[in-house]
PDB file of N, CA and C and ligand atoms in Angstrom:
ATOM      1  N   UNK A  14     -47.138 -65.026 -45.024  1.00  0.00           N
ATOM      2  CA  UNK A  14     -46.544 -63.944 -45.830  1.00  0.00           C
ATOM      3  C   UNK A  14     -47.261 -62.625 -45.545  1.00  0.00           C
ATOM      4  N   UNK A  15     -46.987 -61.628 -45.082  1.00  0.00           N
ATOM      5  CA  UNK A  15     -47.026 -60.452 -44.668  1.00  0.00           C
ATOM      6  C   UNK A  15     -47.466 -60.059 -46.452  1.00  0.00           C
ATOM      7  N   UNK A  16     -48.773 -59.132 -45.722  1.00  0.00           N
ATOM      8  CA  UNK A  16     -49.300 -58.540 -47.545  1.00  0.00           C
ATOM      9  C   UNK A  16     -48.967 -57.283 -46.892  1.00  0.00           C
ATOM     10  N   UNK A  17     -48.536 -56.778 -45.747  1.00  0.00           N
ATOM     11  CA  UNK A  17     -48.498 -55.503 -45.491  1.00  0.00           C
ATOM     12  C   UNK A  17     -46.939 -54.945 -45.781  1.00  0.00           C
ATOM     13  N   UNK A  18     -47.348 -53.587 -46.372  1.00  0.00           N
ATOM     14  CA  UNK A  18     -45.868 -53.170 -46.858  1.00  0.00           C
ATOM     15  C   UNK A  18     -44.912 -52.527 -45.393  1.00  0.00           C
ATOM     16  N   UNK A  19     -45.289 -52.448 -44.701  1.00  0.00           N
ATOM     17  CA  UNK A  19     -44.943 -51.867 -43.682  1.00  0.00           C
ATOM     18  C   UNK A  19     -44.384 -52.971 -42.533  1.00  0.00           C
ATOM     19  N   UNK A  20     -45.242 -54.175 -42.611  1.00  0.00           N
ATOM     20  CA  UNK A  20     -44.438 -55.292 -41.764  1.00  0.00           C
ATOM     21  C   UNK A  20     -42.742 -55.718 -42.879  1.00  0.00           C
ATOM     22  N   UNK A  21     -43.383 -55.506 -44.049  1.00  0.00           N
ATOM     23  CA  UNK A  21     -41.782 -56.088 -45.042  1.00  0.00           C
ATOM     24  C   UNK A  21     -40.964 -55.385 -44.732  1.00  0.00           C
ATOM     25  N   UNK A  22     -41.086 -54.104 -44.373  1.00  0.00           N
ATOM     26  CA  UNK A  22     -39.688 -52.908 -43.872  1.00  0.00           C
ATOM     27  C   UNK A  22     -39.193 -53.245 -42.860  1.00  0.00           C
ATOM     28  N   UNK A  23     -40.475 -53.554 -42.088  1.00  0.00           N
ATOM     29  CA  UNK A  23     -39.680 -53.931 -40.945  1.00  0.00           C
ATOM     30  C   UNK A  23     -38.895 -54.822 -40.316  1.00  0.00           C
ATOM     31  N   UNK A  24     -39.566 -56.052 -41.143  1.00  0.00           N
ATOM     32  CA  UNK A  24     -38.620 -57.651 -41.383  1.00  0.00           C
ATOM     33  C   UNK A  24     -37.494 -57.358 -41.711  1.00  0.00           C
ATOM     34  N   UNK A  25     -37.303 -56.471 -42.714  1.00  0.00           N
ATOM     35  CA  UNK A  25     -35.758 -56.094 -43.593  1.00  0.00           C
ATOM     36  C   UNK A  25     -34.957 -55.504 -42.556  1.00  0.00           C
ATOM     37  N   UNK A  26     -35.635 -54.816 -42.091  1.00  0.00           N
ATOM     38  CA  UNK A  26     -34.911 -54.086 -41.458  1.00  0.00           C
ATOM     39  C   UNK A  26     -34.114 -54.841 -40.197  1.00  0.00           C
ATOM     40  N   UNK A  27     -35.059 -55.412 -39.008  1.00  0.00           N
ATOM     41  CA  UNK A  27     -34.959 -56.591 -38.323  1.00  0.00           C
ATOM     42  C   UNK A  27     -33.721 -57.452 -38.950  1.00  0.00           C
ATOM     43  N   UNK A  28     -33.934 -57.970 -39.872  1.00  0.00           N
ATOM     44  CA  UNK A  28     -33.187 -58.969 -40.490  1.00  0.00           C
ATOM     45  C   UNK A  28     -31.498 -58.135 -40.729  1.00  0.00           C
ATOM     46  N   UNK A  29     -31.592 -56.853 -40.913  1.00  0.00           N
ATOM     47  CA  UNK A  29     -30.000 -56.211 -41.267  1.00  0.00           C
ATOM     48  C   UNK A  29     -29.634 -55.962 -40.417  1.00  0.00           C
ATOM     49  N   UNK A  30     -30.096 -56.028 -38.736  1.00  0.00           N
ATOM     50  CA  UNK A  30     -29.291 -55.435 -37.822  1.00  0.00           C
ATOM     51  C   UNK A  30     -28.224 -56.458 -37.164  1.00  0.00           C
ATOM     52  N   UNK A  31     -28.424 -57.694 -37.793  1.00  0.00           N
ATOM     53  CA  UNK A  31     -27.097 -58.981 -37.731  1.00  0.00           C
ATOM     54  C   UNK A  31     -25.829 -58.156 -37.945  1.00  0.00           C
ATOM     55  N   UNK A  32     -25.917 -57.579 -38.824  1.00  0.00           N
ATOM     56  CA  UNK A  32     -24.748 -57.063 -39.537  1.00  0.00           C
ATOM     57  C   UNK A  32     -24.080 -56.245 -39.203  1.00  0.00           C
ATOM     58  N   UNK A  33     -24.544 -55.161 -38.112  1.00  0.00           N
ATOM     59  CA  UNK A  33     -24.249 -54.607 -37.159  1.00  0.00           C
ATOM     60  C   UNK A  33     -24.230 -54.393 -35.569  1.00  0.00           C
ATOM     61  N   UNK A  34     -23.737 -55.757 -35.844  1.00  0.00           N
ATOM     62  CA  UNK A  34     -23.422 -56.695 -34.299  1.00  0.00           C
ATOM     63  C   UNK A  34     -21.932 -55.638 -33.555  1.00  0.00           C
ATOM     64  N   UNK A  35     -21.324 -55.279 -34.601  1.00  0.00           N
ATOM     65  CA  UNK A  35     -19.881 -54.850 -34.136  1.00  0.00           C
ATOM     66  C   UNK A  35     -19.509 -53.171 -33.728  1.00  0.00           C
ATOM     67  N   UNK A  36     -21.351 -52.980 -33.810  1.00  0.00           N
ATOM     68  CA  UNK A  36     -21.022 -51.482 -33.528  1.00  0.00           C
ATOM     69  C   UNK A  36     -20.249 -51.103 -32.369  1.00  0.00           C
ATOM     70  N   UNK A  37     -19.597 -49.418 -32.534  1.00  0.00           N
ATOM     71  CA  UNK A  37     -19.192 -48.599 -31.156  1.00  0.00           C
ATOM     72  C   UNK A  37     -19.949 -47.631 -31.096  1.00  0.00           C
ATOM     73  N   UNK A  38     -19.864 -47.261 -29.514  1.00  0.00           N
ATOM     74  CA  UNK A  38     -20.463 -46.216 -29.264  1.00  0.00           C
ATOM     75  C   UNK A  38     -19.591 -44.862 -29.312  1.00  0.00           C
ATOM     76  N   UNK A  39     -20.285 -43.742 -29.502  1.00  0.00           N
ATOM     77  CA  UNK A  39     -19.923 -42.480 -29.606  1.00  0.00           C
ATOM     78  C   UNK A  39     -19.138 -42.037 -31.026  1.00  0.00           C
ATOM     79  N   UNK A  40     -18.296 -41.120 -30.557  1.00  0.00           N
ATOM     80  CA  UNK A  40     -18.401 -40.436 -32.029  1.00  0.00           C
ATOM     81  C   UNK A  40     -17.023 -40.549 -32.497  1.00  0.00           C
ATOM     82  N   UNK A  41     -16.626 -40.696 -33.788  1.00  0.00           N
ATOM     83  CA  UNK A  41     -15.330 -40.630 -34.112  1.00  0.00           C
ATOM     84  C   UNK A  41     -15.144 -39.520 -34.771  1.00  0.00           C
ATOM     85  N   UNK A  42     -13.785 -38.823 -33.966  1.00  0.00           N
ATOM     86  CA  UNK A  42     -13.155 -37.741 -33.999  1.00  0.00           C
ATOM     87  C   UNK A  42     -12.062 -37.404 -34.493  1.00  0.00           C
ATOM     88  N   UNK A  43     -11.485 -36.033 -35.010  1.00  0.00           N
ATOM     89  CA  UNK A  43     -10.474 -35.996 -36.198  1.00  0.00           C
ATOM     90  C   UNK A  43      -9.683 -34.964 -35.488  1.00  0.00           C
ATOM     91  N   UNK A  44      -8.567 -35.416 -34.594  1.00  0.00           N
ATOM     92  CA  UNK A  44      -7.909 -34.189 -34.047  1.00  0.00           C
ATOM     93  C   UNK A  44      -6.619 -33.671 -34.672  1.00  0.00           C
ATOM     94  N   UNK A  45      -6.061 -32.768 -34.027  1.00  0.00           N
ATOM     95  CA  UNK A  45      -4.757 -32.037 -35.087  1.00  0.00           C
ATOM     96  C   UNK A  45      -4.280 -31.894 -33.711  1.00  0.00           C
ATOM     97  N   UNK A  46      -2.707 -32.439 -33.561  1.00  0.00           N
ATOM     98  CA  UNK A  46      -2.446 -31.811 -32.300  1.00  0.00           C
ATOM     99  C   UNK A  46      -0.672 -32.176 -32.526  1.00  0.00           C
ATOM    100  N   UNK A  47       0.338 -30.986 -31.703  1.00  0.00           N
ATOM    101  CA  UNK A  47       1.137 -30.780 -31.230  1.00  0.00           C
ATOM    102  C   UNK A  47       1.767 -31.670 -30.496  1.00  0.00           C
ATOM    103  N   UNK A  48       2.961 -32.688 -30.724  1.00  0.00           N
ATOM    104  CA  UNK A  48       3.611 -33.561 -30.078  1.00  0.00           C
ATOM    105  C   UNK A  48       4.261 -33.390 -28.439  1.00  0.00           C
ATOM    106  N   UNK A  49       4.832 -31.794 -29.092  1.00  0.00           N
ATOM    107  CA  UNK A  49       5.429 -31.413 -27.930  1.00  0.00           C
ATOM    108  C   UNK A  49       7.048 -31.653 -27.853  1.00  0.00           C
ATOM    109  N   UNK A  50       7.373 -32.106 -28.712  1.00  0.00           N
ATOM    110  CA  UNK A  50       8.808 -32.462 -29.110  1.00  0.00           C
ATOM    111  C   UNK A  50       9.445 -31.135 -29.889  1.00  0.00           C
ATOM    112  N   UNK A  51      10.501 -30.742 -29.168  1.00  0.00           N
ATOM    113  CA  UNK A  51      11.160 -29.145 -30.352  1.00  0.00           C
ATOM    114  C   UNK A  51      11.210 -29.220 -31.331  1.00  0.00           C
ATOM    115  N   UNK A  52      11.964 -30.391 -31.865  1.00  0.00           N
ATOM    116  CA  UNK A  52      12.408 -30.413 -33.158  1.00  0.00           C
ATOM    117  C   UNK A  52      11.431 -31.008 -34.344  1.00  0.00           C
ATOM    118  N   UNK A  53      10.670 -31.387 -33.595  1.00  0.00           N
ATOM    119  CA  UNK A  53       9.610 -32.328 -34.802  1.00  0.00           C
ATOM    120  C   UNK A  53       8.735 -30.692 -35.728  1.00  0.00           C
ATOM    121  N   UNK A  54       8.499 -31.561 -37.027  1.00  0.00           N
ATOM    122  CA  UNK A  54       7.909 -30.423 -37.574  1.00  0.00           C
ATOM    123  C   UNK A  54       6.422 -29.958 -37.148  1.00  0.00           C
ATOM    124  N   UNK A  55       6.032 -30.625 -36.099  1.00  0.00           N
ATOM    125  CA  UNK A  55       4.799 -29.854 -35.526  1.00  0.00           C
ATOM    126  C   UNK A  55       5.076 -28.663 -35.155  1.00  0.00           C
ATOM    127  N   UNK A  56       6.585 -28.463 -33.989  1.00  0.00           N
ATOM    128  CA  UNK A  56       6.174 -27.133 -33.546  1.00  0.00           C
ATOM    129  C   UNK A  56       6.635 -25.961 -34.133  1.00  0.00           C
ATOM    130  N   UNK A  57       6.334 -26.116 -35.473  1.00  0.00           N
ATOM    131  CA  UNK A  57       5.745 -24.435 -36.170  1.00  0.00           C
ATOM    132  C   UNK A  57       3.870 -24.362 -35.674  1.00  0.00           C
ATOM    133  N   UNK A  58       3.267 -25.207 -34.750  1.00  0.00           N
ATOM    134  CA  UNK A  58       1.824 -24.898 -34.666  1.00  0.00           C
ATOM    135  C   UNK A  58       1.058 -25.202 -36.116  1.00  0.00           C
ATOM    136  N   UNK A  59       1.442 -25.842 -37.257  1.00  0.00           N
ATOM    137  CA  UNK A  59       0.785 -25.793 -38.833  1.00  0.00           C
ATOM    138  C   UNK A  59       0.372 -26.875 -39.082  1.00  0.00           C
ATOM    139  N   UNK A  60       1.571 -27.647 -39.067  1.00  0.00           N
ATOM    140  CA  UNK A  60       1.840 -28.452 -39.744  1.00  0.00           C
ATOM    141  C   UNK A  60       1.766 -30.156 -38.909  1.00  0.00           C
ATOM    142  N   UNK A  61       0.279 -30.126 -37.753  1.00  0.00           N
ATOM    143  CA  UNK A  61       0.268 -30.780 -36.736  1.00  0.00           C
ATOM    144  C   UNK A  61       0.270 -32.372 -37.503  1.00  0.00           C
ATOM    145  N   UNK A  62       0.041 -33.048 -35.998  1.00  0.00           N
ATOM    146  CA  UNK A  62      -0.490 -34.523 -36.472  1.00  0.00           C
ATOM    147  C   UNK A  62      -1.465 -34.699 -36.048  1.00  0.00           C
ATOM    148  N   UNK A  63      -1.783 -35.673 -36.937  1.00  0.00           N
ATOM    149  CA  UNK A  63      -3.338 -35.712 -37.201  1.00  0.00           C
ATOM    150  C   UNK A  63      -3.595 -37.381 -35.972  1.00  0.00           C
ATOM    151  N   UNK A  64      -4.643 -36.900 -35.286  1.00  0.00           N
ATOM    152  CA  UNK A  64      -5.225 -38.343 -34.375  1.00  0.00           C
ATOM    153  C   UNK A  64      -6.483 -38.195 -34.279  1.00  0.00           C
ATOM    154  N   UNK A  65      -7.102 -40.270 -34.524  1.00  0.00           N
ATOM    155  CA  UNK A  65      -8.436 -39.996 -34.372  1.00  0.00           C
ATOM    156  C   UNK A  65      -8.563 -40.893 -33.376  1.00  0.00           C
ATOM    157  N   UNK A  66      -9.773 -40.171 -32.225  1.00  0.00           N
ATOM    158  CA  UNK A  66     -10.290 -40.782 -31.230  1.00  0.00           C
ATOM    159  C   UNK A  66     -11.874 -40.985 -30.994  1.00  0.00           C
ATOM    160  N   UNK A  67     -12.299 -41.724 -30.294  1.00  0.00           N
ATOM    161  CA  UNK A  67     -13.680 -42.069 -30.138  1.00  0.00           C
ATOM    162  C   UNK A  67     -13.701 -41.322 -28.964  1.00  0.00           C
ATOM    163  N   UNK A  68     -15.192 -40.498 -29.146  1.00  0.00           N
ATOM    164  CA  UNK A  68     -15.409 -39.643 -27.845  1.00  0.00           C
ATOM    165  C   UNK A  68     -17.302 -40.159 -27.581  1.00  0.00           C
ATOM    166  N   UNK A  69     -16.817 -40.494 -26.340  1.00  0.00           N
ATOM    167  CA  UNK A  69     -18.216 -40.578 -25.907  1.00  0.00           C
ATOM    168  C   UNK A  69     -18.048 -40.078 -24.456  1.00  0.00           C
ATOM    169  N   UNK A  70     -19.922 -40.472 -23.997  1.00  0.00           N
ATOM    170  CA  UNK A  70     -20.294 -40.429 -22.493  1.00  0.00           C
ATOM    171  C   UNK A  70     -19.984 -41.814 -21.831  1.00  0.00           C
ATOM    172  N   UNK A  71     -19.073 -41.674 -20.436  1.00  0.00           N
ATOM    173  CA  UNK A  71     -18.642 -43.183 -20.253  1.00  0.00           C
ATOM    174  C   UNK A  71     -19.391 -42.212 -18.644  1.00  0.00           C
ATOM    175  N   UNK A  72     -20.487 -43.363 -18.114  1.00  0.00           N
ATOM    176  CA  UNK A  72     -20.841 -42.410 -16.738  1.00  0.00           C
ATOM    177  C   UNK A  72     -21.381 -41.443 -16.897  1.00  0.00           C
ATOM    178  N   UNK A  73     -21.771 -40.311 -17.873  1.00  0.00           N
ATOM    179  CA  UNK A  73     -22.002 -39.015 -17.753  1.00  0.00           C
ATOM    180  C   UNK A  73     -21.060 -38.478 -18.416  1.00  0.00           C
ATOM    181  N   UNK A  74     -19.857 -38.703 -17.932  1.00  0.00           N
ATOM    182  CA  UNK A  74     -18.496 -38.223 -18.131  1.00  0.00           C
ATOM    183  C   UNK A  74     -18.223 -38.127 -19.629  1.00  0.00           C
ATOM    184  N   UNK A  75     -17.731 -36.937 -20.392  1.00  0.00           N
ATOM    185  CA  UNK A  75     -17.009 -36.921 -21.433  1.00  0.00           C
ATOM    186  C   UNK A  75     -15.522 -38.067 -21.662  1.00  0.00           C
ATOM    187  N   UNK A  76     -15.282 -38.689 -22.567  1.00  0.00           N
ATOM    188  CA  UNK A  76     -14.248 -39.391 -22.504  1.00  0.00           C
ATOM    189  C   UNK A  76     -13.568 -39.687 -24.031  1.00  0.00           C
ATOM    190  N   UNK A  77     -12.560 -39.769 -24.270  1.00  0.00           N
ATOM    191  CA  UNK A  77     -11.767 -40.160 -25.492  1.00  0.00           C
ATOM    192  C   UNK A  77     -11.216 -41.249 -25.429  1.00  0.00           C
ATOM    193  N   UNK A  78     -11.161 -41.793 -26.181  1.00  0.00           N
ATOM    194  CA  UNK A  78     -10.257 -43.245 -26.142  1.00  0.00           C
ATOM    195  C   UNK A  78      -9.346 -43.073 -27.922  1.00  0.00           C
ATOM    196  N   UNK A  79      -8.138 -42.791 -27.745  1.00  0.00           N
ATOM    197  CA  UNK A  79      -7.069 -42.842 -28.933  1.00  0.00           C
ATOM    198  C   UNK A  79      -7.363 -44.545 -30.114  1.00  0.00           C
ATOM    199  N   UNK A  80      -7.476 -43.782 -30.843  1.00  0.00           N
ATOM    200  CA  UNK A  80      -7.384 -44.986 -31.660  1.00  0.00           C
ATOM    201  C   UNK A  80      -6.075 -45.213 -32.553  1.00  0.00           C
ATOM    202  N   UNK A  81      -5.610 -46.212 -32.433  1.00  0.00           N
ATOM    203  CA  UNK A  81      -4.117 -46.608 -33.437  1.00  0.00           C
ATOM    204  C   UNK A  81      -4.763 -46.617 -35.164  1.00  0.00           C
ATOM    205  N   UNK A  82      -3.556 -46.764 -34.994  1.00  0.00           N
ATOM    206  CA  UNK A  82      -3.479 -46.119 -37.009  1.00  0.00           C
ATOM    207  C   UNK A  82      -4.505 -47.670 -37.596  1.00  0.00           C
ATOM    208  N   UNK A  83      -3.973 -48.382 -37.176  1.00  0.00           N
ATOM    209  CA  UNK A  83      -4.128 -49.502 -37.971  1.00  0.00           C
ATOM    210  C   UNK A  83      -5.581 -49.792 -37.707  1.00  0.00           C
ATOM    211  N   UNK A  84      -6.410 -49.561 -36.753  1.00  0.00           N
ATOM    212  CA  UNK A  84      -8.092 -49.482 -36.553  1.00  0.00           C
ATOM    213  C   UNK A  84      -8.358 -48.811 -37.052  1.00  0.00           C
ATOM    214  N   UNK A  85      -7.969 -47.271 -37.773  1.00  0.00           N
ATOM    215  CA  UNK A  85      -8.924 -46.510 -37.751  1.00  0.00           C
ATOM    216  C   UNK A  85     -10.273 -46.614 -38.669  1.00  0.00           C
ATOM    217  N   UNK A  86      -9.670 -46.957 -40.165  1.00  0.00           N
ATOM    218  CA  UNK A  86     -10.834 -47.498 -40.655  1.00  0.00           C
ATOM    219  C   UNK A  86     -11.989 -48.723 -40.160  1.00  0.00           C
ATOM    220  N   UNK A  87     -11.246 -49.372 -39.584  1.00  0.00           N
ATOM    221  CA  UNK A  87     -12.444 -50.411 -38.927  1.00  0.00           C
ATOM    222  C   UNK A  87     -12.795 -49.686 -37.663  1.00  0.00           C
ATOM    223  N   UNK A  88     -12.920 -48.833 -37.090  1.00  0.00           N
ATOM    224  CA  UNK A  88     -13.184 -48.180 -35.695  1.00  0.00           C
ATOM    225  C   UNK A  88     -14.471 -47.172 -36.580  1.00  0.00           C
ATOM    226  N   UNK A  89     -13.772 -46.557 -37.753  1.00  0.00           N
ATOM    227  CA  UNK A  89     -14.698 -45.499 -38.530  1.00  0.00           C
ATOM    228  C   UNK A  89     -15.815 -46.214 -38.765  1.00  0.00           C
ATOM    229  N   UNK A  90     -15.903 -47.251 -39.428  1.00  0.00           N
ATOM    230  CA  UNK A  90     -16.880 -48.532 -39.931  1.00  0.00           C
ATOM    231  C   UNK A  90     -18.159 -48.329 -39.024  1.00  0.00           C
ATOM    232  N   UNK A  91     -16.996 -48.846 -37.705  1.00  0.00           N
ATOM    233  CA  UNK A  91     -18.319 -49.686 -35.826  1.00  0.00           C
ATOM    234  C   UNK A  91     -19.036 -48.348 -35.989  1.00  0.00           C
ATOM    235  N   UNK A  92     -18.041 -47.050 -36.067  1.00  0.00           N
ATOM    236  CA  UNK A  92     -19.332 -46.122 -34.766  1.00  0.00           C
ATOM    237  C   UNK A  92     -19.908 -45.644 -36.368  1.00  0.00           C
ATOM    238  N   UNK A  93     -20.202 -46.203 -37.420  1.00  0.00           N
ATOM    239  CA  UNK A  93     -21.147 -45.438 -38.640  1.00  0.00           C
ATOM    240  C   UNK A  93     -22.152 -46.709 -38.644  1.00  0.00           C
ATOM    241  N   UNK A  94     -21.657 -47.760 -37.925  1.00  0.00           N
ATOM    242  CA  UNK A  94     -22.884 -48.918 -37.882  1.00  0.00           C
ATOM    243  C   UNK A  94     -23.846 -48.898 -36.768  1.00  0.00           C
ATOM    244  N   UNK A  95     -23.137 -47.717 -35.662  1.00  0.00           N
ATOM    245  CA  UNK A  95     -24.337 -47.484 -34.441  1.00  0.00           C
ATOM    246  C   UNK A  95     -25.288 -46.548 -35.450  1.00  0.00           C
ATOM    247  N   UNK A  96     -24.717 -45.525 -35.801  1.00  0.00           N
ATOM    248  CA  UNK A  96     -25.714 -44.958 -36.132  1.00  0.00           C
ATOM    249  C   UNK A  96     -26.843 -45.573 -37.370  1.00  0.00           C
ATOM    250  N   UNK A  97     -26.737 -46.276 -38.098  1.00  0.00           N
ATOM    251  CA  UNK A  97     -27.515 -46.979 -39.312  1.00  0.00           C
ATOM    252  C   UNK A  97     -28.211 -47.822 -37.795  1.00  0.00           C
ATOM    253  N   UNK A  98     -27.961 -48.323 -36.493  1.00  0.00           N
ATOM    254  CA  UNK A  98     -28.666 -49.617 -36.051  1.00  0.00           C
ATOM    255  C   UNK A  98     -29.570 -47.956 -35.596  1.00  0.00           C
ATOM    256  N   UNK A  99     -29.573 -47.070 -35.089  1.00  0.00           N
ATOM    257  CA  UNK A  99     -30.520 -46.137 -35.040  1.00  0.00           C
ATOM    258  C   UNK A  99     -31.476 -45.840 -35.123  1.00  0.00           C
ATOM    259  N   UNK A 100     -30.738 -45.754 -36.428  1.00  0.00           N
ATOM    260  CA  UNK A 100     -32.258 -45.059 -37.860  1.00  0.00           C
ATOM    261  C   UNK A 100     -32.901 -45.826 -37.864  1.00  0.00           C
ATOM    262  N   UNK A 101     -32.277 -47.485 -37.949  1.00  0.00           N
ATOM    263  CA  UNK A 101     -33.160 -48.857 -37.915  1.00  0.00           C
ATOM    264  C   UNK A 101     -34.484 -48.903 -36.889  1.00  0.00           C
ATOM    265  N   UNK A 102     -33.152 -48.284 -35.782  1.00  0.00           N
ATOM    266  CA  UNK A 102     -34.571 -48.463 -34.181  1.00  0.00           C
ATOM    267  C   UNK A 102     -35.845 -47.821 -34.560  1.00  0.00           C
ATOM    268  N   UNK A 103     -35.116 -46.389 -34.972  1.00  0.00           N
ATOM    269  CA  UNK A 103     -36.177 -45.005 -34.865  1.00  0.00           C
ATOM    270  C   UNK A 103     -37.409 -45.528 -36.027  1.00  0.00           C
ATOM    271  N   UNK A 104     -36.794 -46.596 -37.238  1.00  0.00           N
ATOM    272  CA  UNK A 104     -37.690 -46.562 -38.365  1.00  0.00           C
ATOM    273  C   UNK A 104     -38.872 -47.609 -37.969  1.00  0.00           C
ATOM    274  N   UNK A 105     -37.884 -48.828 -36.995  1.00  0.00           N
ATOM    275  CA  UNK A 105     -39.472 -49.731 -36.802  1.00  0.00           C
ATOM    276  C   UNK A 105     -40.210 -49.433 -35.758  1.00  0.00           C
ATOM    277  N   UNK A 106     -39.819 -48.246 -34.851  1.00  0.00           N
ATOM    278  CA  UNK A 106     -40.753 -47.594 -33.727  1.00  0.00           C
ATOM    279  C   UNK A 106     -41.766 -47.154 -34.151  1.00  0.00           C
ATOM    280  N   UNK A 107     -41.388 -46.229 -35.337  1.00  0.00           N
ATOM    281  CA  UNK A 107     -42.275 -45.480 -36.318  1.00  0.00           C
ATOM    282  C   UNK A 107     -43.529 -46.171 -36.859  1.00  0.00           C
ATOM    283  N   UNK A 108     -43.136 -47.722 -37.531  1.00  0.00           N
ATOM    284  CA  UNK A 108     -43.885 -48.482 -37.804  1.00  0.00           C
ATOM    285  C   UNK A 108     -45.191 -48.773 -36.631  1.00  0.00           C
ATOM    286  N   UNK A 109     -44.415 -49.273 -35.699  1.00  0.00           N
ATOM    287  CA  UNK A 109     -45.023 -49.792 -34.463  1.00  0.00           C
ATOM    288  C   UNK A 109     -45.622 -49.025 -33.965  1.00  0.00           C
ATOM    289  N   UNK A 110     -45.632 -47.909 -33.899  1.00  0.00           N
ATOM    290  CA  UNK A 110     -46.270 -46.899 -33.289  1.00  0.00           C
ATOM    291  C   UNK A 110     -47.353 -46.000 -34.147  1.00  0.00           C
ATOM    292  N   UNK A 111     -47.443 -46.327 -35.333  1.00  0.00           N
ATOM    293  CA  UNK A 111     -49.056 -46.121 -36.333  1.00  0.00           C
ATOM    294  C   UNK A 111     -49.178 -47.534 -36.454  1.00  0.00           C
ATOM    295  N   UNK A 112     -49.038 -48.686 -35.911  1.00  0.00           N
ATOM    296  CA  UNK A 112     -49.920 -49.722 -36.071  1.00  0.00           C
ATOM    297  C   UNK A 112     -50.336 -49.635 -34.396  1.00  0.00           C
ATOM    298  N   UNK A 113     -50.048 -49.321 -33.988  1.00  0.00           N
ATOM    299  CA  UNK A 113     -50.780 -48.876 -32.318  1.00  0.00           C
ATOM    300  C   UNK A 113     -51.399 -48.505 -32.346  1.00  0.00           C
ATOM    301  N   UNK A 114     -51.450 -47.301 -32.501  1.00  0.00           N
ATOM    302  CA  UNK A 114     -52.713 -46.002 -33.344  1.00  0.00           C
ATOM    303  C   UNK A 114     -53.675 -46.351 -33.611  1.00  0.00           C
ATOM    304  N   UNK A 115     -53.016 -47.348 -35.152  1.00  0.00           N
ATOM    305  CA  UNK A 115     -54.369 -48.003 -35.709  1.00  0.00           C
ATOM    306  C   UNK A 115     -55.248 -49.047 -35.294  1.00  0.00           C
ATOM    307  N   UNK A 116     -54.630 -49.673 -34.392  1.00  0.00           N
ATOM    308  CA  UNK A 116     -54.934 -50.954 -33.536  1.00  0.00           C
ATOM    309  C   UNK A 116     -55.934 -50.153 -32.287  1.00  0.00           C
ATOM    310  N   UNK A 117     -55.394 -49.243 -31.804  1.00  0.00           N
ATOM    311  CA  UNK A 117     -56.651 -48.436 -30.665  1.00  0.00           C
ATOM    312  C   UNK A 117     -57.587 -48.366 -30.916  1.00  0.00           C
ATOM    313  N   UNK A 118     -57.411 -47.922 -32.630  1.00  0.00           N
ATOM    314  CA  UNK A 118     -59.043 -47.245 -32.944  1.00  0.00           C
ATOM    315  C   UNK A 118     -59.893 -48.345 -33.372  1.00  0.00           C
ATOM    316  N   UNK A 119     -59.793 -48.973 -33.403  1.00  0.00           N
ATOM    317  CA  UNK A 119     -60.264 -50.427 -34.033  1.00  0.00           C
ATOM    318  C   UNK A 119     -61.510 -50.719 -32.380  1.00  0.00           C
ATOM    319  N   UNK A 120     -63.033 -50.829 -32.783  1.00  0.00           N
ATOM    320  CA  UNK A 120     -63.580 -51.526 -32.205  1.00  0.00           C
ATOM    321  C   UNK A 120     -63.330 -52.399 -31.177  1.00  0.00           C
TER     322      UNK A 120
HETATM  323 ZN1   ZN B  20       5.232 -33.644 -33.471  1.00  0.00          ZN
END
């Protein structure tokens, strides 16, 4: 049993990233755009439709990938679970890296 408060964060933490097995990468995006059809009520330019796409780096390369209606909330979900597996990374580096520290100075 870990008496250290700092290994328990990190167990927890360790232990929640199961849960975000299903992440995506990059960013989900909220566009407004013009069909292109005369008669549809987009082209007054106002009154667009609304599409959301995932934009990331695929290669370097900027890229979008359209998402259908019926993902979007579960697409919104993946890429808000990359970022929480993140914070996760960044938080037990943090850990690991003042028990390094402290481990150097040590005799
Ligand atoms: Zn339209």
């Amino acid at each position: 049993m870990p008496s250290d408060p700092e290994l328990e964060t990190r167990g927890r933490l360790i232990r929640g990233l199961g849960a975000l097995r299903e992440m995506l990468p990059g960013s989900f995006v909220e566009r407004k755009r013009a069909c292109g059809r005369p008669n549809c009520h987009c082209s007054d330019g106002k009154s667009l439709h609304t599409q959301y796409v995932i934009s990331l780096l695929v290669e370097g390369k900027p890229k979008t990938f359209n998402i259908p209606a019926r993902l979007v909330e579960q697409v919104r979900q993946k890429v808000a679970m990359r970022h929480r597996f993140d914070a996760a990374a960044a938080s037990i580096c943090g850990i690991n890296l003042r028990r390094f520290l402290k481990e150097k100075e040590q005799p």
